[in-house]
Short mmCIF file of C-alpha atoms in Angstrom, two decimals:
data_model
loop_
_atom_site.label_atom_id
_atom_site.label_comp_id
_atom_site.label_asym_id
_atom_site.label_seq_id
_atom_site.Cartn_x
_atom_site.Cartn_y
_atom_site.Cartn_z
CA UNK A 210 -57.45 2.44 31.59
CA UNK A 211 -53.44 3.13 32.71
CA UNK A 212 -53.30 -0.65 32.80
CA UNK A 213 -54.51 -0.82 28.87
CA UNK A 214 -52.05 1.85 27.84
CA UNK A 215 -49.37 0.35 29.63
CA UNK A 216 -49.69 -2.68 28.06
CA UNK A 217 -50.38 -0.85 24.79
CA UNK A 218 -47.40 1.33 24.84
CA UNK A 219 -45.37 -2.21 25.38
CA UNK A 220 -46.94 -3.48 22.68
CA UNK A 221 -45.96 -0.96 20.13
CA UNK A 222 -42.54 -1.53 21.89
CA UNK A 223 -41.85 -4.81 21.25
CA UNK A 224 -43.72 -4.70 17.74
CA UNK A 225 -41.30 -1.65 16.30
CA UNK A 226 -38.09 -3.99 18.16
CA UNK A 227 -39.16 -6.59 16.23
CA UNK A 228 -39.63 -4.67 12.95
CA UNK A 229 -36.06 -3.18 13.41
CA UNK A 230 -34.63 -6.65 14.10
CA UNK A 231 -36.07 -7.81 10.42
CA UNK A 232 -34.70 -4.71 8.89
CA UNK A 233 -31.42 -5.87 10.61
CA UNK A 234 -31.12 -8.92 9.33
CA UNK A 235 -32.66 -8.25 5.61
CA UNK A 236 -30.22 -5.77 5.26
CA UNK A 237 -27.17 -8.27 6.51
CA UNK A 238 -28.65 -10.52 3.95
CA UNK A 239 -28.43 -8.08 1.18
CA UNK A 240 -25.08 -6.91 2.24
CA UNK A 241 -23.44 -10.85 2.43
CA UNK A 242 -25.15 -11.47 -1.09
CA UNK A 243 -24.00 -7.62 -2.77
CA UNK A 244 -20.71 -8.74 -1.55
CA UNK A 245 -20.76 -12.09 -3.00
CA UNK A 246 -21.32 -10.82 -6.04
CA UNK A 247 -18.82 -7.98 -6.31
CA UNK A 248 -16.16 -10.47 -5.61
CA UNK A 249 -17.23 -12.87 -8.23
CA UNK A 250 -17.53 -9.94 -10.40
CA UNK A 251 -14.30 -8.39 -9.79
CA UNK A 252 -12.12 -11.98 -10.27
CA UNK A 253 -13.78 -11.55 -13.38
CA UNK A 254 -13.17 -7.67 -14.46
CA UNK A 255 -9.07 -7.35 -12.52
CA UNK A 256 -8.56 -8.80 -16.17
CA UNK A 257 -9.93 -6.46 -17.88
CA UNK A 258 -8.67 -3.48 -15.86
CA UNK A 259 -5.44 -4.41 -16.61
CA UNK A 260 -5.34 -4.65 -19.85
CA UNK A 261 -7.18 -1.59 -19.98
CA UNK A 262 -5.25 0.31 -18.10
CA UNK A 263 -1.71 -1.10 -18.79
CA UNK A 264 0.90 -1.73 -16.06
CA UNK A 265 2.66 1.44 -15.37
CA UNK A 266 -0.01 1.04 -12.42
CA UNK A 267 -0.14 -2.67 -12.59
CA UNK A 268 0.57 -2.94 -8.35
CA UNK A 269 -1.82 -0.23 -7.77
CA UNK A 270 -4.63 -2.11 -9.41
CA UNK A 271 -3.55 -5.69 -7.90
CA UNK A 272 -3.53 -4.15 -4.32
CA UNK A 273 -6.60 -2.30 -4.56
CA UNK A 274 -8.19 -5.79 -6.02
CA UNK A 275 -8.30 -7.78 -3.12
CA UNK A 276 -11.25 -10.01 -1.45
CA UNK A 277 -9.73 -9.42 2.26
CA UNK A 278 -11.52 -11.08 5.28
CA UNK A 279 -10.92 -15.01 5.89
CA UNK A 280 -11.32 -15.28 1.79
CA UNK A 281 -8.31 -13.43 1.31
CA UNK A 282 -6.70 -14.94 3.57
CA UNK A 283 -6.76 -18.41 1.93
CA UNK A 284 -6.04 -16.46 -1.72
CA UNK A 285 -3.25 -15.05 -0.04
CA UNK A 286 -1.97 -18.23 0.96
CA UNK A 287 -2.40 -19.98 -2.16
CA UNK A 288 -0.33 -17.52 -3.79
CA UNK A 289 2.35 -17.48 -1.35
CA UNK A 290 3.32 -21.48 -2.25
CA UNK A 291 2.58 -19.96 -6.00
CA UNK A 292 5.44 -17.42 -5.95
CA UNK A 293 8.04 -19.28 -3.73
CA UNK A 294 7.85 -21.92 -6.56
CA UNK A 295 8.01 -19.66 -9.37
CA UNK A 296 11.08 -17.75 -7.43
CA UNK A 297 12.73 -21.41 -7.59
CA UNK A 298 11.67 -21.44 -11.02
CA UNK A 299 12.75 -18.50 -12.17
CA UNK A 300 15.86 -17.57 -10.38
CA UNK A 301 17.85 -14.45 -11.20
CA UNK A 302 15.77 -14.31 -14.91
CA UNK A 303 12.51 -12.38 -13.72
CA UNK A 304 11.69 -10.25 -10.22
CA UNK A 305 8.75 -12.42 -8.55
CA UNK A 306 6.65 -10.35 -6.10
CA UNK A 307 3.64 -10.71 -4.16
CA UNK A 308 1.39 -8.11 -4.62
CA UNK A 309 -1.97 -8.17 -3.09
CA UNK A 310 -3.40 -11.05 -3.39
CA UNK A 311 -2.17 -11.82 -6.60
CA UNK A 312 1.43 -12.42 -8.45
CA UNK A 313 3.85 -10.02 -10.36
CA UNK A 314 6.60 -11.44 -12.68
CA UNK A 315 8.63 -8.99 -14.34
CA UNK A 316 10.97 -9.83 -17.12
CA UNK A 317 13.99 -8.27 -18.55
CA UNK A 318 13.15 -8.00 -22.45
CA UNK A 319 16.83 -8.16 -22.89
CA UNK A 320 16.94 -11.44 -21.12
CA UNK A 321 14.08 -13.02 -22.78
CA UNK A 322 14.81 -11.34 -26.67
CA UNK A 323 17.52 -10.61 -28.53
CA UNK A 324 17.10 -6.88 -30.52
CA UNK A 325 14.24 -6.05 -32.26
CA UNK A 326 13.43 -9.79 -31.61
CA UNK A 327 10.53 -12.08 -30.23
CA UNK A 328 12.56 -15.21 -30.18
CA UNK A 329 12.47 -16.23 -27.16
CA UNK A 330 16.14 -17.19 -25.97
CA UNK A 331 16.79 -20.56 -24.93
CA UNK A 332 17.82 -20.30 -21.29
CA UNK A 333 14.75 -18.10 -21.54
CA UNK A 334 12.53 -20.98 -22.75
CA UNK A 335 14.06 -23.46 -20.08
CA UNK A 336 13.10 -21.10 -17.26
CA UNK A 337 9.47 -20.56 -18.38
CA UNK A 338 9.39 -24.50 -19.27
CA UNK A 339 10.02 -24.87 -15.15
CA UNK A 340 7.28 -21.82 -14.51
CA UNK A 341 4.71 -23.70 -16.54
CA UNK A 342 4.41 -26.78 -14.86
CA UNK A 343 4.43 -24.48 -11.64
CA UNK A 344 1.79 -22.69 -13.34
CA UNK A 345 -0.48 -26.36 -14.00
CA UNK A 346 0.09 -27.58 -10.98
CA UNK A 347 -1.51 -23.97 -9.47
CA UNK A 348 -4.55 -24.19 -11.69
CA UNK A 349 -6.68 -21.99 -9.89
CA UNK A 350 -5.15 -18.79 -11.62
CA UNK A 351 -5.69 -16.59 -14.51
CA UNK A 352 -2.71 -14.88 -16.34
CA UNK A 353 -2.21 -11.53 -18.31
CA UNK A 354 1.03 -11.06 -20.16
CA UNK A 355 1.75 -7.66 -20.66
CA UNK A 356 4.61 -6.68 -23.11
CA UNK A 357 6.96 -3.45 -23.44
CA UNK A 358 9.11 -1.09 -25.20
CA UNK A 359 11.36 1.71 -24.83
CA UNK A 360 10.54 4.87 -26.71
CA UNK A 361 13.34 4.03 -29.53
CA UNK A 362 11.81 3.58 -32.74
CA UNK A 363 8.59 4.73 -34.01
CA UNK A 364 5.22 4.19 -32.39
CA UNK A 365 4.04 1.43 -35.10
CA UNK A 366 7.13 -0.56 -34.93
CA UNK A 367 7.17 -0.61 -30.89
CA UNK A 368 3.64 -1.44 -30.50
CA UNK A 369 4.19 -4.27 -32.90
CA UNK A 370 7.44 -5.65 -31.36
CA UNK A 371 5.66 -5.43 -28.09
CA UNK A 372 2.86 -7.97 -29.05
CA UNK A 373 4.86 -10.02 -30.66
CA UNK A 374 6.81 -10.41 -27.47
CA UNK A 375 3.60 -10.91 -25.08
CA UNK A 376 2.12 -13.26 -27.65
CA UNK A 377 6.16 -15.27 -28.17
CA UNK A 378 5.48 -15.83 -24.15
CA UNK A 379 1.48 -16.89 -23.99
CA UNK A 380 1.86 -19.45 -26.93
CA UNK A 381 5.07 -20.96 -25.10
CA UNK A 382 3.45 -21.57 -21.87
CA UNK A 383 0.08 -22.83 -23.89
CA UNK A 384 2.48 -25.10 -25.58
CA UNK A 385 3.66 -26.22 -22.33
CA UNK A 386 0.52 -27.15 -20.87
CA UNK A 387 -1.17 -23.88 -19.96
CA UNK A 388 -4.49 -23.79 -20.41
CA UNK A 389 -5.73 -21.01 -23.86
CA UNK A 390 -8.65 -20.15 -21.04
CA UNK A 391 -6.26 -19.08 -18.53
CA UNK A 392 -4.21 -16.93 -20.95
CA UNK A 393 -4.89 -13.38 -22.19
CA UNK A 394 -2.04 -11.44 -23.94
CA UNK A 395 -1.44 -7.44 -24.91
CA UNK A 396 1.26 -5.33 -26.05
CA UNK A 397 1.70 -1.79 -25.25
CA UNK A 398 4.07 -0.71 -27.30
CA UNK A 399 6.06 2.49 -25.79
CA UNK A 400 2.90 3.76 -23.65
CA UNK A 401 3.27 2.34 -20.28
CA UNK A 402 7.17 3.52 -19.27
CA UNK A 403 8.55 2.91 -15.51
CA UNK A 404 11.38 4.75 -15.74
CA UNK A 405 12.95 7.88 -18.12
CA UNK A 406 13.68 7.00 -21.79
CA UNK A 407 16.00 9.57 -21.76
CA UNK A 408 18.49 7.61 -19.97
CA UNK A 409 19.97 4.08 -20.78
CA UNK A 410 19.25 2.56 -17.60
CA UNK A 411 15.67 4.21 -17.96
CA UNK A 412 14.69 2.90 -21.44
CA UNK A 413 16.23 -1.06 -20.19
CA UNK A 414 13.74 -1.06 -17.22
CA UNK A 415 10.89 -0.04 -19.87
CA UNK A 416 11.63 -2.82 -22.43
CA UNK A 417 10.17 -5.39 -20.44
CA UNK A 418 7.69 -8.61 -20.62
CA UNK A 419 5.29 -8.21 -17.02
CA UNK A 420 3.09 -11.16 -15.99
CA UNK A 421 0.30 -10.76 -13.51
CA UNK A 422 -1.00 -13.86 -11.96
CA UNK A 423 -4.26 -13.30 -10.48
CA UNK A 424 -7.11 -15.10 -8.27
CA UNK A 425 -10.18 -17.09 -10.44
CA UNK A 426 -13.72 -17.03 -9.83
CA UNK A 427 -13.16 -20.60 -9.15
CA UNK A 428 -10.82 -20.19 -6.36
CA UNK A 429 -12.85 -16.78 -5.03
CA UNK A 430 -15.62 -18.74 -4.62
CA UNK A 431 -14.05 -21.60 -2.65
CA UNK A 432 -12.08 -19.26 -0.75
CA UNK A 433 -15.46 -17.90 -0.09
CA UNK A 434 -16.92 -21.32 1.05
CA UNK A 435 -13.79 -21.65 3.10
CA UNK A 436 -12.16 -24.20 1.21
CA UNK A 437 -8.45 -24.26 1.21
#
């Protein structure tokens, strides 16, 4: 009888080891797959958020939006080669930073526009000529232009002026061979300030054209796979 409940007691041992083991591994399962598809879904909603939210918080959201692990790694890479061309590109016209693992380009709007214009200039148009073939040739990319005012002028007038400008910049790189897909535009008039409009040097940081440059599904999901 000790012999039976020996054996028994082993039994129930090894049976409840092997029940945990399968919990184990279904819930690893679950885990890899719930991640899978919170990074496809947030390539696919770090769009949205921004223009939701606006860019007075534009480096918060890109550094909280990251895949991390050996995925973010490659991303990371990719956009590393991404923004040492566009610096080349760009030069002294736009500040070109790395954030996350996606791309900031902030423009001057008194570089790009004349007053109460959304002409672009034409050194203006020669340097974003040079980004948009950078832009082609990195494919694997989707790209929010975000345009600014100062608080100068009335609400109407500013929000206006600032789509105009955001919309002057996504139809010139779609001219240039940007893909429409790729390409989603807003204007936020006077609402999104970095600086003081009470002071000059406040309200010329604020009148500004941003462009965030920011992973794909496409190249999440390869990055996933562990294709560079």
């Amino acid at each position: 009888m000790q012999i039976k409940l020996m054996f028994s007691n082993h039994a129930r041992k090894s049976a409840a080891f092997f029940m945990l083991s399968l919990l184990l591994l279904h819930s690893f399962s679950c885990n890899r797959t719930a991640q899978g598809t919170a990074i496809g879904a947030a390539a696919g909603a770090l769009v949205g958020v921004l223009i939701a939210k606006g860019s007075d918080n534009a480096k918060g959201i890109l550094i909280g939006a990251t895949v991390g692990g050996i995925a973010g790694a490659i991303i990371g890479s990719y956009m590393d080669k991404h923004a040492r061309k566009l610096k080349e590109d760009l030069g002294k016209s736009a500040e070109v930073e790395r954030v996350g693992e996606s791309i900031l380009v902030t423009f001057d709007s008194g570089i790009m526009f004349d007053v109460d214009s959304y002409a672009l200039k034409a050194a203006t148009r020669a340097n974003l000529d040079k980004a948009a073939e950078t832009m082609k040739e990195y494919d694997k990319t989707e790209i929010i232009v975000m345009g600014h005012t100062d608080a100068t002028g009335s609400d109407e007038y500013n929000q206006k002026l600032s789509e105009n400008r955001a919309a002057a910049v996504s139809s010139f790189l779609q001219q240039n061979g940007v893909t429409a897909s790729r390409l989603t535009k807003k204007g936020f008039g006077e609402q999104k300030p970095v600086a003081s409009n009470t002071s000059v040097s406040g309200r010329e940081q604020n009148r500004r054209v941003e462009i965030a440059i920011v992973a794909s599904k496409a190249l999440v999901e390869s990055a996933k796979k562990g294709e560079k």
